Coordinates of C-alpha atoms in Angstrom, one line a residue:
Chain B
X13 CA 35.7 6.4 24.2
X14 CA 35.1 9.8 23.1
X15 CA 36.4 9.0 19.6
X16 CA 33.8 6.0 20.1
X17 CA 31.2 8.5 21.2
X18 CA 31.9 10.8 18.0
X19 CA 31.8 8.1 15.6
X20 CA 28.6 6.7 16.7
X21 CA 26.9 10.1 16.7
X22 CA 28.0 10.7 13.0
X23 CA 26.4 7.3 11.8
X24 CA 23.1 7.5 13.6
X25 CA 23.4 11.3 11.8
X26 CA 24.0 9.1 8.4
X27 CA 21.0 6.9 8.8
X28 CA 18.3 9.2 10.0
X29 CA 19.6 11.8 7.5
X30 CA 19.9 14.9 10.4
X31 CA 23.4 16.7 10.9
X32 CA 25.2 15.2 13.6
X33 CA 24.9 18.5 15.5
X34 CA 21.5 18.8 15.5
X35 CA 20.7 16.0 17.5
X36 CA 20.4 16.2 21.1
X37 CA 21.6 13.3 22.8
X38 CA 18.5 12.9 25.0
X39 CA 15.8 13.8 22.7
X40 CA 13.5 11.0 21.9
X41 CA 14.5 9.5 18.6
X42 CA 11.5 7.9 17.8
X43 CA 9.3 10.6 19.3
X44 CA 11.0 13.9 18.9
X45 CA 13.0 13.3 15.6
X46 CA 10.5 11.3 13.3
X47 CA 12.4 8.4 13.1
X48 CA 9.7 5.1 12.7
X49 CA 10.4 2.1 14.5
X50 CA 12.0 -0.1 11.3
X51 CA 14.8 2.9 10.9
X52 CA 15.4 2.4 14.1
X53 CA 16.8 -1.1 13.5
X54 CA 18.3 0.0 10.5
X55 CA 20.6 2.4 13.3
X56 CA 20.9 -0.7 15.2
X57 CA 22.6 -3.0 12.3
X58 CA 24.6 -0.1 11.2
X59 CA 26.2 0.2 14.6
X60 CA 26.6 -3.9 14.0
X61 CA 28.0 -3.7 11.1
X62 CA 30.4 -0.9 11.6
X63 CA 31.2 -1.5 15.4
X64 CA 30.6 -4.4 15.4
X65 CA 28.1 -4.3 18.6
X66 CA 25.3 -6.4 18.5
X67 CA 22.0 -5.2 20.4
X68 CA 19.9 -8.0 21.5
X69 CA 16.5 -8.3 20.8
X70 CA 15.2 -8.0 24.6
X71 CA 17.4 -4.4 24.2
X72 CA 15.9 -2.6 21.6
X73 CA 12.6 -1.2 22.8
X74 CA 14.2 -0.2 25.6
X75 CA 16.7 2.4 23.6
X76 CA 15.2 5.6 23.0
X77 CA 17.6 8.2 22.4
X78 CA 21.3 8.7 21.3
X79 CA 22.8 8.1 25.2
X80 CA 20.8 5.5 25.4
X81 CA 22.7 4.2 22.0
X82 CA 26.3 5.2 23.2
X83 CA 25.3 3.7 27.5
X84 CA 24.8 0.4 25.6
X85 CA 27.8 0.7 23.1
X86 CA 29.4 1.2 25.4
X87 CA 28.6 -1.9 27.7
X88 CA 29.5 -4.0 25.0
X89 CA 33.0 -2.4 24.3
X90 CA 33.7 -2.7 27.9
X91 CA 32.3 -6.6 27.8
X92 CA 34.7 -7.7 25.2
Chain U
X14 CA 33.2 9.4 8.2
X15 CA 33.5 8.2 4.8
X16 CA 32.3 4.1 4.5
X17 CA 33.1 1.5 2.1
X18 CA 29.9 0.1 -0.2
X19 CA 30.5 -3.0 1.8
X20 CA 29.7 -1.0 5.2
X21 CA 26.4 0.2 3.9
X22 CA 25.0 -4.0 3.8
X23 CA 23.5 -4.1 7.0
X24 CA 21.5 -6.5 6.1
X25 CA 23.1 -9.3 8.5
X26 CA 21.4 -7.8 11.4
X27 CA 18.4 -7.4 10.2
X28 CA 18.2 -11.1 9.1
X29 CA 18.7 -12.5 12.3
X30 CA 15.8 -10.1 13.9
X31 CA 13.6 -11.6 11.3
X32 CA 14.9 -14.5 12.1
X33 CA 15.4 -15.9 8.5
X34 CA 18.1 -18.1 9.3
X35 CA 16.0 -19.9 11.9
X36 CA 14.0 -23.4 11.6
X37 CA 10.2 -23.3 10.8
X38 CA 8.8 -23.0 14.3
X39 CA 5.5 -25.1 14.2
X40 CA 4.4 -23.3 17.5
X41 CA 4.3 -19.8 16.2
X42 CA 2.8 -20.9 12.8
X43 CA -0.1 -22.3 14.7
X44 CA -0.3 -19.6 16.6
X45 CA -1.5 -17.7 13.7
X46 CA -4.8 -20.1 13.7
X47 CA -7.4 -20.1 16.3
X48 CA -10.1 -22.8 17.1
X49 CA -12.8 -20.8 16.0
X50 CA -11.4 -21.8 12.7
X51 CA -14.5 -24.8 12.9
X52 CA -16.7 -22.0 12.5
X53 CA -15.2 -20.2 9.4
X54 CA -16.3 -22.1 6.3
X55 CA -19.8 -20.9 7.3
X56 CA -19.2 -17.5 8.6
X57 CA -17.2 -16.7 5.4
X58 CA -20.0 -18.0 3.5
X59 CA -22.6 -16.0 4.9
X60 CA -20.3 -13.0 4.5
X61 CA -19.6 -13.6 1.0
X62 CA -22.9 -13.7 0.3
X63 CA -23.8 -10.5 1.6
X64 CA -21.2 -8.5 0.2
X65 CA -22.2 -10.0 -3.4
X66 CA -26.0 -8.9 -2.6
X67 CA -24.9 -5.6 -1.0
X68 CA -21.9 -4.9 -2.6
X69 CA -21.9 -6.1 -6.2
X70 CA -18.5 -7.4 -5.4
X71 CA -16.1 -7.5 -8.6
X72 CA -12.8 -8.6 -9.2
X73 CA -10.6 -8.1 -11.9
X74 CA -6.6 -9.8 -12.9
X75 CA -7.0 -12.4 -10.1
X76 CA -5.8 -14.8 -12.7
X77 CA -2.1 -13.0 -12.1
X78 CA -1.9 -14.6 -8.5
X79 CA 1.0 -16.7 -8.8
X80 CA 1.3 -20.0 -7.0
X81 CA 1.9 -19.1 -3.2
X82 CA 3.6 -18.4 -1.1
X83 CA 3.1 -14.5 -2.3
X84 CA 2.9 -11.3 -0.3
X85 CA -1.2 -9.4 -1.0
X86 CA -0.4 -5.3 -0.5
X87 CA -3.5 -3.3 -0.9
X88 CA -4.5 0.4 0.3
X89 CA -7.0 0.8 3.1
X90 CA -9.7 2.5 3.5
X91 CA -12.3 -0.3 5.2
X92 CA -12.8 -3.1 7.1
X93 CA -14.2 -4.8 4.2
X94 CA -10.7 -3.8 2.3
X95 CA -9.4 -7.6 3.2
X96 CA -12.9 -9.6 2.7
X97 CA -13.3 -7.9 -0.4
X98 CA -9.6 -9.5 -1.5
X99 CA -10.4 -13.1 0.5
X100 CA -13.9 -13.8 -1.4
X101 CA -11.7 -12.6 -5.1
X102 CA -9.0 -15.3 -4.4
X103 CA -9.1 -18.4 -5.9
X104 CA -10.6 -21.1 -3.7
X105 CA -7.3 -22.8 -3.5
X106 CA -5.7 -19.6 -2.4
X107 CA -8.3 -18.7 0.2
X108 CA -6.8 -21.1 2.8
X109 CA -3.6 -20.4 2.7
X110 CA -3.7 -16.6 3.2
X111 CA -2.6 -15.1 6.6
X112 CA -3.8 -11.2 7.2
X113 CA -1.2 -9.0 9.7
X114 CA -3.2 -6.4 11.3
X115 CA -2.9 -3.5 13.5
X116 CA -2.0 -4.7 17.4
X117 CA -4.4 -1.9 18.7
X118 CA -7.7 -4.6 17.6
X119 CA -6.4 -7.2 19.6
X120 CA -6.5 -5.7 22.5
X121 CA -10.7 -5.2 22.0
X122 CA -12.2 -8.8 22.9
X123 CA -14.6 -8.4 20.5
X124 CA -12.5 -7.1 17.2
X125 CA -10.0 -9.9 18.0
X126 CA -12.9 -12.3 17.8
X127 CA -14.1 -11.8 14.8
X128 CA -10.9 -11.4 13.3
X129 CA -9.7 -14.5 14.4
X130 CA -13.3 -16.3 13.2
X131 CA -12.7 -15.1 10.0
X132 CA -9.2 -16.0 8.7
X133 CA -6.0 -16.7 10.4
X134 CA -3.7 -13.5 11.2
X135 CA -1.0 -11.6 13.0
X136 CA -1.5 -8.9 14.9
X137 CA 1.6 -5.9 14.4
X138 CA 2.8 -4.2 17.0
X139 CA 3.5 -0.8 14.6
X140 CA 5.0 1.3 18.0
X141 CA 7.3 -1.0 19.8
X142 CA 8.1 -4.2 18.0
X143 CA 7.0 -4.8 14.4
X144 CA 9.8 -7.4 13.8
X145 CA 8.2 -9.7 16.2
X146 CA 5.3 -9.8 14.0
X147 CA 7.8 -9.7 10.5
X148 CA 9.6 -12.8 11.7
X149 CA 6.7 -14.9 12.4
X150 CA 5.1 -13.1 8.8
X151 CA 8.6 -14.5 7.2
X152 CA 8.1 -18.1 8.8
X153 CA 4.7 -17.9 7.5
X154 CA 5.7 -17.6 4.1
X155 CA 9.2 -19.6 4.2
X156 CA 6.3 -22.4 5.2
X157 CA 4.2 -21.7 1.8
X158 CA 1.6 -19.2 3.2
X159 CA 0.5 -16.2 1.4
X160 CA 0.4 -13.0 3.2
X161 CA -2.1 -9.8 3.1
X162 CA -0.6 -6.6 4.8
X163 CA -1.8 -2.9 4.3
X164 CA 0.9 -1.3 4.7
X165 CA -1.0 2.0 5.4
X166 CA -0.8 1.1 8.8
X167 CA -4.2 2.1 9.0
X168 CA -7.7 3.3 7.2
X169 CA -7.9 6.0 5.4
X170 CA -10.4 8.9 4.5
X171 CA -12.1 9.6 1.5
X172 CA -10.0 7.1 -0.5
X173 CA -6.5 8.6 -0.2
X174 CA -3.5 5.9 -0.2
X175 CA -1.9 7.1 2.9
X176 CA 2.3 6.9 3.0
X177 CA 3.7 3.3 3.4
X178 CA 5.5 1.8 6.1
X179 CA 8.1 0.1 5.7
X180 CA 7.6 -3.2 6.9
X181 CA 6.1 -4.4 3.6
X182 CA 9.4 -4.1 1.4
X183 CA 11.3 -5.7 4.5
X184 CA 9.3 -8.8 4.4
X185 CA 9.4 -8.9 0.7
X186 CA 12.9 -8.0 -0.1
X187 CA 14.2 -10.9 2.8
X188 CA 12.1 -13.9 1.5
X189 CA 12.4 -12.9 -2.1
X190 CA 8.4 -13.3 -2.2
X191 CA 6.6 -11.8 -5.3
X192 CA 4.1 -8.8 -4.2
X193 CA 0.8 -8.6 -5.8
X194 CA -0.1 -4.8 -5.4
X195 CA -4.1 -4.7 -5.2
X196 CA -6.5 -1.6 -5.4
X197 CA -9.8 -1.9 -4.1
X198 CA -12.5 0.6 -5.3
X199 CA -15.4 1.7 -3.4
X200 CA -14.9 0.1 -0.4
X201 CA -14.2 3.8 1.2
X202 CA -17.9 4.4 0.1
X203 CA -19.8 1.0 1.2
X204 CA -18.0 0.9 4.7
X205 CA -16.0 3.7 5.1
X206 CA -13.7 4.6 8.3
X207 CA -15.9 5.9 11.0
X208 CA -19.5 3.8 9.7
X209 CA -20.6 1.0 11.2
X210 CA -23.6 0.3 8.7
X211 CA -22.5 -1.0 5.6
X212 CA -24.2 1.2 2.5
X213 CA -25.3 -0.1 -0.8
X214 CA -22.2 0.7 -3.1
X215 CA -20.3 -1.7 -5.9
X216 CA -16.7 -2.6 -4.3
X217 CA -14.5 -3.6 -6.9
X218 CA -11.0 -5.4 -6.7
X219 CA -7.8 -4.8 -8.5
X220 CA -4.9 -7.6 -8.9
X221 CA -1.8 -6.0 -10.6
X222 CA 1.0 -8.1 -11.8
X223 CA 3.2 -9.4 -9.1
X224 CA 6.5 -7.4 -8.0
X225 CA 9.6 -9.4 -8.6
X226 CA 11.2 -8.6 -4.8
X227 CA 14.3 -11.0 -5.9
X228 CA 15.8 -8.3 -7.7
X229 CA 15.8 -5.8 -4.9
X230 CA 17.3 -8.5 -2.7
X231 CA 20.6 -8.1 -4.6
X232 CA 20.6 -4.4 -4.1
X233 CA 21.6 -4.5 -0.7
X234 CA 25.2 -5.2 -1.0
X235 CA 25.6 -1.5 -1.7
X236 CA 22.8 -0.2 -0.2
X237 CA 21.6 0.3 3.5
X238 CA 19.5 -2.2 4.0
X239 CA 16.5 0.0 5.0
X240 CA 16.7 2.0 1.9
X241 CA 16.4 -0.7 -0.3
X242 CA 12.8 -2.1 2.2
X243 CA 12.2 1.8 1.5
X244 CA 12.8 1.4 -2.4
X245 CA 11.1 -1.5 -2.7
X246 CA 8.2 -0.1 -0.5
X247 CA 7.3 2.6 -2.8
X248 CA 7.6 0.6 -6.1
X249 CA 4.5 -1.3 -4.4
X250 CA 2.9 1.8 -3.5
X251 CA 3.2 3.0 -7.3
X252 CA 1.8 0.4 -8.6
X253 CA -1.3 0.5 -6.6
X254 CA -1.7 4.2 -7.4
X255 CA -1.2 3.1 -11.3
X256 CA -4.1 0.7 -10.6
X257 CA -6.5 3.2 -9.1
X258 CA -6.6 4.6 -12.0
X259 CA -8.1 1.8 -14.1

């Protein structure tokens, strides 16, 4: 999981174009790192397409920082 | 954590939040109407005729609409921006335009009114959930409706074309719809942001020839998907800043 944890950090890093270090797992993405609300789906479909974890519709508003990306990663490892 | 090209093609998720795979939903096409659409052949003509009396409306290169359905992406600097563009349209184009516009005015009874008297529209939710409105802009078009977006997000001051968001090139690049980039002049000076009295001042309208989106469609089978709405984004915004200087 923390190999998981790592790996989703580093492409959420890749698609907002910050280091991975430099973001703070509970700092608003949306609000405190820039990132508009369209990029923020783009960080959604890459976790898709690489993880292969699917965020429904209903979910996304709802995910506002980079916890709130790996809590719901990993609900849907556990799920499978 | 290097990725393969064919990581980078996110563009399956994307397509089913737009739902683009998805049947024509009749319900959510009509939702863009309104009944006070009985009332809009005269209010539109009343409106047109003022703004030829008060604003010397001109258009120019409307003859390089293509057939709809086709995406209309202009800067914003007015509330006249999109009457301006709807009274230049050819009279078998007027009717099957749809304008998105910012969420904020339909929460005002009396903005969401008019808008809704005076052409059929989407209201965009630019905080929280802008696909909603992008899916049901998609089925639009996939159903042989133009649409007009401003992808500003907002008005402008003094005439500046703000940054673009992105949701312009997402909606083009998915349904492959050709963008006609459109600068209207003046506008900022006969109604500008902040005025409620409109001023006597010419408003002029610019059509630039239509943006093929097919060919940024391709792109994104080694591209983020994202990147290439981005791309495609600012290729529209270019060639709106080319025509503002005409």
């Amino acid at each position: 999981m923390e190999n998981i944890e790592r790996q989703i950090r580093e492409s959420v890093a890749k698609v907002i174009k910050v280091p991975a270090e430099k973001i703070d797992p509970d700092a608003d993405l949306f609000k405190e790192l820039g990132v508009d609300s369209l990029l923020g789906v783009e960080i959604f479909a890459t976790l898709d397409k690489q993880f292969h974890i699917d965020i429904p519709e209903n979910k996304l508003e709802k995910i506002k920082t980079l916890n709130d990306i790996i809590a719901v990663a990993k609900e849907k490892i556990n799920a499978r | 954590m290097q990725d393969s090209p064919l990581d980078r093609d996110t563009s399956s998720y994307w397509r089913k939040l737009l739902k683009m795979d998805a049947p024509a939903d009749s319900g959510l096409i009509n939702k863009a109407d309104s009944p006070l659409k009985i009332f809009r052949p005269s209010f539109n003509s009343f409106i047109n005729r003022f703004s030829q009396r008060h604003f010397s409306l001109s258009c120019e290169g409307s003859e390089r609409l293509p057939s709809p359905p086709y995406i209309i992406a202009s800067n914003h600097s007015s509330i006249f921006d999109f009457p301006a563009i709807l009274f230049c349209l050819p009279p078998g184009h007027r009717d099957k335009i749809v304008a998105m516009y910012k969420g904020f005015y339909d929460k005002n009874p009396v903005t969401r009114f008019f808008i809704k008297l005076f052409v059929r529209s989407i209201p965009v939710d630019l905080e929280k959930k802008p696909w909603e409105a992008l899916s049901g802009a998609a089925m639009l078009l996939r159903s042989g409706n133009s649409i007009y977006i401003a992808p500003e997000g907002t008005r402008s001051k003094g005439g500046e074309v703000l940054p673009f968001k992105v949701g312009v090139g997402t909606l083009a690049v998915e349904t492959k719809c050709p963008v006609v980039p459109v600068f209207i002049k003046g506008a900022d000076k006969a109604l500008p942001r902040g005025s409620f009295f409109p001023k006597k001042a010419p408003i002029k309208v610019f059509f630039g020839k239509p943006l093929d989106s097919a060919v940024f469609f391709d792109k994104k089978n080694n591209t983020a998907a994202y990147d290439v709405y981005k791309e495609m984004t600012e290729s529209i915004r270019q060639k709106i800043l080319e025509l503002s200087v005409l």
